[in-house]
Amino acid sequence: AEATKASYEKFTVKVKEILGDKVEKVVVSTRVVDSPCCLVTGEFGWSANMERIMKAQALRDSTMSSYMSSRKTMELNPDHSIVKELKSRFDKDPADKTVKDLVWLLYDTSLLTSGFSLDAPSTFAGRIHKLVKLGLSIYEDEGEEGKLKINDDDVPDLEDDDEEE
């Protein structure tokens, strides 16, 4: 278990760097069995349900949201094929844009499965649509080097997630 944590250390640091202040930390966990990752809150943090209730309160101002939102920890499953492949792609090329996009997609899906609500549902939908296009091999224009490219006009930019707050 310690060897696994050590081998994933650079990858978890990169995932934390990509997600920024959305998560408090990223750890390798043996608790996660079926899914590639999950989000957990600390013992004294707000649960997903409490966070949803507080977001719905009428008399809240924007300053509350900073200390109100729970500090989430992302737990990665080192035995899951998605996490293994992401790590191998990161090891080959730490600046791979695909890794960054997929980390955001994993974060958003684990937000949903852990009971939280999405900050930007349209951005999440755009990511899903882009994946569906890739899965269906829908390429809308020919790139300059003969490479096939997806037309990104109708898909929101996946890089600019920092401007949400």
XYZ file of N, CA and C in Angstrom:
495
model
N 0.823 -1.198 0.000
C 0.000 0.000 0.000
C 0.867 1.261 0.000
N 1.949 1.233 0.783
C 2.838 2.407 0.838
C 3.565 2.603 -0.487
N 3.927 1.489 -1.136
C 4.604 1.583 -2.438
C 3.670 2.194 -3.476
N 2.385 1.818 -3.417
C 1.395 2.367 -4.339
C 1.250 3.865 -4.113
N 1.134 4.267 -2.831
C 1.007 5.697 -2.515
C 2.214 6.470 -3.020
N 3.399 5.899 -2.846
C 4.619 6.569 -3.289
C 4.651 6.710 -4.808
N 4.218 5.664 -5.523
C 4.252 5.715 -6.991
C 3.215 6.710 -7.539
N 2.163 6.960 -6.784
C 1.109 7.888 -7.232
C 1.311 9.308 -6.706
N 2.388 9.550 -5.952
C 2.545 10.855 -5.301
C 2.573 12.025 -6.282
N 3.391 11.917 -7.347
C 3.468 13.015 -8.323
C 2.120 13.221 -9.014
N 1.431 12.118 -9.298
C 0.128 12.203 -9.967
C -0.899 12.887 -9.068
N -0.941 12.535 -7.773
C -1.905 13.162 -6.868
C -1.608 14.653 -6.704
N -0.331 15.016 -6.697
C 0.040 16.438 -6.614
C -0.465 17.171 -7.857
N -0.327 16.537 -9.029
C -0.792 17.150 -10.275
C -2.318 17.296 -10.278
N -3.031 16.273 -9.802
C -4.495 16.341 -9.747
C -4.916 17.484 -8.827
N -4.259 17.635 -7.684
C -4.558 18.727 -6.751
C -4.287 20.080 -7.420
N -3.189 20.148 -8.183
C -2.836 21.382 -8.893
C -3.904 21.732 -9.932
N -4.411 20.718 -10.652
C -5.446 20.940 -11.669
C -6.735 21.433 -11.019
N -7.145 20.790 -9.928
C -8.423 21.117 -9.289
C -8.339 22.349 -8.390
N -7.144 22.749 -8.018
C -6.959 23.971 -7.228
C -7.684 23.934 -5.899
N -8.465 24.986 -5.621
C -9.136 25.083 -4.320
C -10.460 24.328 -4.276
N -10.776 23.578 -5.323
C -12.008 22.771 -5.311
C -11.898 21.615 -4.318
N -10.670 21.125 -4.116
C -10.448 20.052 -3.138
C -9.346 20.466 -2.179
N -9.459 19.959 -0.958
C -8.438 20.260 0.039
C -7.187 19.436 -0.230
N -7.381 18.155 -0.556
C -6.253 17.295 -0.889
C -6.718 16.137 -1.753
N -5.742 15.482 -2.389
C -6.004 14.311 -3.228
C -5.157 13.174 -2.667
N -5.805 12.048 -2.364
C -5.096 10.916 -1.770
C -5.423 9.622 -2.510
N -4.516 8.657 -2.386
C -4.763 7.320 -2.902
C -5.459 6.552 -1.789
N -6.545 5.876 -2.123
C -7.350 5.225 -1.096
C -7.673 3.789 -1.467
N -7.744 2.938 -0.456
C -8.163 1.549 -0.683
C -9.642 1.376 -0.371
N -10.288 2.453 0.131
C -11.721 2.373 0.462
C -12.597 2.361 -0.776
N -12.117 2.990 -1.849
C -12.898 3.071 -3.070
C -12.729 1.751 -3.827
N -13.851 1.091 -4.154
C -13.763 -0.231 -4.777
C -14.191 -0.197 -6.243
N -15.428 0.230 -6.522
C -15.967 0.142 -7.873
C -15.663 1.350 -8.747
N -15.660 2.537 -8.174
C -15.487 3.746 -8.976
C -14.017 4.185 -8.984
N -13.644 5.017 -9.973
C -12.251 5.477 -10.047
C -11.886 6.440 -8.917
N -12.871 7.196 -8.419
C -12.576 8.146 -7.345
C -13.862 8.548 -6.647
N -13.716 9.170 -5.479
C -14.878 9.709 -4.780
C -14.444 10.942 -4.001
N -15.417 11.733 -3.590
C -15.152 12.915 -2.783
C -15.708 12.675 -1.386
N -14.914 12.969 -0.382
C -15.372 12.829 0.996
C -15.136 14.146 1.722
N -15.939 14.379 2.752
C -15.734 15.573 3.572
C -15.146 15.145 4.901
N -14.509 16.076 5.582
C -13.913 15.775 6.871
C -14.976 15.488 7.916
N -14.537 14.966 9.034
C -15.457 14.604 10.118
C -16.268 15.809 10.588
N -15.627 16.984 10.591
C -16.296 18.181 11.103
C -16.792 19.089 9.970
N -16.592 18.668 8.717
C -17.058 19.455 7.586
C -18.529 19.211 7.325
N -19.095 20.027 6.454
C -20.495 19.859 6.106
C -20.658 18.711 5.130
N -21.713 17.962 5.292
C -22.017 16.888 4.350
C -22.573 17.512 3.071
N -22.709 16.674 2.041
C -23.266 17.162 0.774
C -24.678 17.699 0.979
N -25.445 17.014 1.806
C -26.822 17.423 2.047
C -26.879 18.768 2.773
N -26.030 18.953 3.769
C -26.000 20.215 4.515
C -25.579 21.360 3.601
N -24.607 21.094 2.724
C -24.157 22.131 1.797
C -25.300 22.535 0.856
N -26.073 21.554 0.399
C -27.202 21.831 -0.494
C -28.265 22.656 0.235
N -28.535 22.309 1.487
C -29.521 23.052 2.285
C -29.074 24.503 2.464
N -27.803 24.703 2.795
C -27.308 26.062 3.033
C -27.279 26.897 1.745
N -27.013 26.255 0.607
C -27.040 26.990 -0.660
C -28.447 27.473 -0.984
N -29.443 26.760 -0.493
C -30.829 27.104 -0.786
C -31.377 28.185 0.145
N -30.638 28.560 1.171
C -31.128 29.553 2.119
C -31.256 30.919 1.451
N -32.350 31.614 1.749
C -32.639 32.898 1.100
C -31.743 34.020 1.622
N -31.445 34.031 2.900
C -30.736 35.171 3.492
C -29.241 34.933 3.606
N -28.645 34.412 2.556
C -27.203 34.221 2.625
C -26.531 35.194 1.676
N -25.364 35.666 2.037
C -24.627 36.553 1.142
C -23.413 35.800 0.584
N -22.749 36.403 -0.372
C -21.674 35.706 -1.083
C -20.467 35.424 -0.186
N -20.296 36.175 0.907
C -19.153 35.937 1.787
C -19.293 34.630 2.555
N -20.522 34.160 2.719
C -20.729 32.904 3.440
C -20.174 31.708 2.687
N -20.211 31.761 1.372
C -19.874 30.574 0.587
C -18.441 30.102 0.783
N -17.527 31.005 1.121
C -16.136 30.585 1.277
C -15.937 29.670 2.487
N -16.475 30.051 3.643
C -16.285 29.181 4.807
C -17.398 28.149 4.924
N -18.454 28.327 4.135
C -19.602 27.452 4.211
C -19.383 26.144 3.466
N -18.724 26.210 2.310
C -18.580 24.991 1.516
C -17.628 24.028 2.204
N -17.959 22.761 2.132
C -17.174 21.754 2.833
C -15.824 21.562 2.147
N -14.830 21.234 2.944
C -13.510 20.954 2.413
C -13.518 19.506 1.942
N -13.403 19.309 0.644
C -13.513 17.972 0.080
C -12.136 17.342 -0.126
N -12.078 16.046 0.087
C -10.877 15.282 -0.209
C -11.217 14.321 -1.331
N -10.409 14.323 -2.380
C -10.627 13.385 -3.474
C -9.811 12.130 -3.205
N -10.499 10.997 -3.167
C -9.822 9.716 -2.966
C -9.778 8.979 -4.293
N -8.570 8.660 -4.747
C -8.386 7.947 -6.011
C -8.239 6.451 -5.754
N -8.812 5.650 -6.630
C -8.708 4.196 -6.547
C -7.559 3.739 -7.451
N -6.401 3.361 -6.877
C -5.235 3.013 -7.708
C -5.416 1.718 -8.498
N -6.426 0.924 -8.150
C -6.660 -0.345 -8.854
C -7.635 -0.210 -10.014
N -8.238 0.970 -10.176
C -9.224 1.168 -11.247
C -8.513 1.457 -12.569
N -9.031 0.889 -13.651
C -8.385 1.024 -14.965
C -8.290 2.482 -15.433
N -9.309 3.291 -15.133
C -9.289 4.708 -15.544
C -8.142 5.449 -14.862
N -7.986 5.237 -13.561
C -6.929 5.924 -12.813
C -5.553 5.431 -13.264
N -5.433 4.129 -13.499
C -4.149 3.576 -13.978
C -3.757 4.196 -15.316
N -4.725 4.295 -16.242
C -4.435 4.848 -17.562
C -4.129 6.347 -17.478
N -4.875 7.070 -16.645
C -4.586 8.499 -16.455
C -3.170 8.696 -15.929
N -2.784 7.878 -14.960
C -1.440 7.987 -14.384
C -0.375 7.680 -15.431
N -0.598 6.654 -16.247
C 0.414 6.315 -17.257
C 0.538 7.428 -18.299
N -0.593 8.055 -18.656
C -0.528 9.192 -19.590
C 0.182 10.374 -18.955
N -0.056 10.597 -17.656
C 0.622 11.679 -16.943
C 2.123 11.402 -16.885
N 2.501 10.135 -16.633
C 3.921 9.778 -16.566
C 4.614 10.018 -17.905
N 3.897 9.750 -19.016
C 4.473 9.968 -20.350
C 4.606 11.450 -20.654
N 3.566 12.228 -20.330
C 3.558 13.662 -20.640
C 2.796 14.426 -19.557
N 3.525 15.003 -18.570
C 2.856 15.725 -17.475
C 2.024 16.926 -17.924
N 2.250 17.428 -19.131
C 1.505 18.605 -19.608
C 0.344 18.207 -20.517
N -0.011 16.931 -20.553
C -1.080 16.435 -21.434
C -2.410 17.109 -21.098
N -2.986 17.797 -22.090
C -4.257 18.510 -21.895
C -5.410 17.539 -21.662
N -5.338 16.353 -22.267
C -6.384 15.344 -22.099
C -6.491 14.921 -20.641
N -5.340 14.766 -19.983
C -5.337 14.383 -18.569
C -6.079 15.428 -17.752
N -5.811 16.702 -18.048
C -6.457 17.792 -17.318
C -7.979 17.756 -17.503
N -8.417 17.588 -18.743
C -9.852 17.533 -19.025
C -10.513 16.343 -18.340
N -9.838 15.201 -18.374
C -10.411 14.000 -17.767
C -10.441 14.086 -16.247
N -9.447 14.750 -15.656
C -9.453 14.949 -14.199
C -10.666 15.795 -13.806
N -10.935 16.863 -14.587
C -12.120 17.694 -14.309
C -13.406 16.896 -14.461
N -13.453 16.024 -15.473
C -14.633 15.193 -15.687
C -14.818 14.214 -14.523
N -13.733 13.615 -14.064
C -13.810 12.716 -12.902
C -14.273 13.474 -11.663
N -13.758 14.696 -11.482
C -14.162 15.511 -10.337
C -15.667 15.791 -10.383
N -16.145 16.221 -11.555
C -17.569 16.546 -11.693
C -18.458 15.328 -11.460
N -18.068 14.175 -12.029
C -18.891 12.978 -11.841
C -18.856 12.516 -10.388
N -17.701 12.653 -9.732
C -17.662 12.249 -8.322
C -18.408 13.245 -7.442
N -18.494 14.521 -7.855
C -19.360 15.473 -7.154
C -20.794 14.953 -7.163
N -21.251 14.562 -8.353
C -22.624 14.073 -8.495
C -22.854 12.787 -7.710
N -21.945 11.819 -7.834
C -22.154 10.538 -7.150
C -22.006 10.665 -5.639
N -21.277 11.687 -5.182
C -21.127 11.895 -3.737
C -22.246 12.760 -3.170
N -23.174 13.200 -4.018
C -24.337 13.930 -3.537
C -24.230 15.439 -3.569
N -23.151 15.985 -4.117
C -23.006 17.436 -4.214
C -23.671 17.929 -5.494
N -23.840 19.239 -5.597
C -24.399 19.788 -6.832
C -23.273 20.426 -7.643
N -23.437 20.440 -8.948
C -22.415 20.995 -9.840
C -22.430 22.514 -9.799
N -21.240 23.118 -9.843
C -21.147 24.576 -9.897
C -21.540 25.081 -11.280
N -21.099 24.364 -12.313
C -21.375 24.783 -13.690
C -21.863 23.588 -14.504
N -23.169 23.309 -14.437
C -23.700 22.155 -15.170
C -23.478 22.229 -16.682
N -23.472 23.429 -17.252
C -23.292 23.548 -18.705
C -21.872 23.152 -19.122
N -20.885 23.462 -18.289
C -19.511 23.061 -18.583
C -19.389 21.546 -18.522
N -20.020 20.938 -17.522
C -20.028 19.488 -17.386
C -20.702 18.850 -18.610
N -21.825 19.404 -19.027
C -22.530 18.889 -20.200
C -21.660 19.002 -21.445
N -20.931 20.099 -21.561
C -20.020 20.280 -22.691
C -18.941 19.208 -22.727
N -18.410 18.871 -21.558
C -17.403 17.804 -21.478
C -17.996 16.461 -21.915
N -19.204 16.181 -21.438
C -19.870 14.927 -21.796
C -20.116 14.877 -23.304
N -20.584 15.980 -23.877
C -20.842 16.023 -25.320
C -19.561 15.798 -26.115
N -18.462 16.382 -25.643
C -17.174 16.203 -26.319
C -16.771 14.726 -26.289
N -16.984 14.070 -25.136
C -16.677 12.645 -25.018
C -17.559 11.801 -25.929
N -18.837 12.147 -26.012
C -19.759 11.419 -26.882
C -19.302 11.540 -28.334
N -18.896 12.752 -28.738
C -18.396 12.951 -30.103
C -17.167 12.084 -30.356
N -16.237 12.066 -29.392
C -15.045 11.235 -29.548
C -15.420 9.761 -29.640
N -16.372 9.335 -28.791
C -16.804 7.942 -28.792
C -17.474 7.527 -30.087
N -18.175 8.467 -30.705
C -18.863 8.184 -31.963
C -17.989 8.492 -33.181
N -16.760 8.921 -32.927
C -15.820 9.301 -33.997
C -16.400 10.372 -34.903
N -17.016 11.387 -34.308
C -17.555 12.508 -35.072
C -16.475 13.584 -35.142
N -15.902 13.695 -36.318
C -14.868 14.706 -36.540
C -15.416 15.655 -37.584
N -15.482 16.946 -37.257
C -16.190 17.869 -38.130
C -15.325 18.617 -39.117
N -14.016 18.689 -38.875
C -13.175 19.332 -39.873
C -11.792 18.709 -39.853
N -11.116 18.770 -40.987
C -9.804 18.177 -41.161
C -8.748 19.163 -40.670
N -7.836 18.713 -39.804
C -6.768 19.562 -39.285
C -5.699 19.788 -40.335
N -4.761 20.703 -40.040
C -3.763 21.070 -41.040
C -2.774 19.944 -41.352
N -2.477 19.058 -40.405
C -1.516 17.989 -40.641
C -2.204 16.682 -41.010
N -3.453 16.771 -41.483
C -4.165 15.556 -41.821
C -4.790 14.893 -40.602
N -4.546 15.473 -39.454
C -5.160 14.945 -38.228
C -6.622 15.369 -38.188
N -7.446 14.525 -37.642
C -8.847 14.880 -37.496
C -9.036 15.666 -36.208
N -9.788 16.733 -36.302
C -10.048 17.565 -35.127
C -11.541 17.706 -34.911
N -11.921 17.868 -33.649
C -13.318 18.117 -33.334
C -13.558 19.622 -33.398
N -14.677 20.018 -33.969
C -15.043 21.423 -34.017
C -15.485 21.840 -32.612
N -14.717 22.732 -31.979
C -14.979 23.102 -30.585
C -15.892 24.312 -30.436
N -16.534 24.765 -31.525
C -17.361 25.965 -31.437
C -18.537 25.798 -30.476
N -19.128 24.601 -30.465
C -20.312 24.409 -29.630
C -19.997 23.790 -28.277
N -18.712 23.603 -27.975
C -18.304 23.020 -26.695
C -17.580 24.083 -25.895
N -17.977 24.316 -24.644
C -17.270 25.321 -23.840
C -15.825 24.923 -23.621
N -14.962 25.904 -23.469
C -13.546 25.648 -23.245
C -13.377 24.931 -21.913
N -12.656 23.817 -21.927
C -12.529 23.002 -20.730
C -11.380 23.461 -19.837
N -10.545 24.332 -20.347
C -9.397 24.786 -19.582
C -9.767 25.839 -18.537
N -10.754 26.680 -18.817
C -11.016 27.860 -18.004
C -12.001 27.593 -16.878
N -11.702 26.619 -16.019
C -12.589 26.336 -14.898
C -12.294 27.230 -13.693
N -11.185 27.976 -13.753
C -10.799 28.815 -12.627
C -11.686 30.044 -12.495
N -12.352 30.447 -13.576
C -13.122 31.687 -13.544
C -14.529 31.510 -12.993
N -14.860 30.291 -12.510
C -16.208 30.048 -12.003
C -16.515 30.848 -10.753
N -15.536 31.099 -9.946
C -15.807 31.736 -8.641
C -15.580 33.224 -8.691
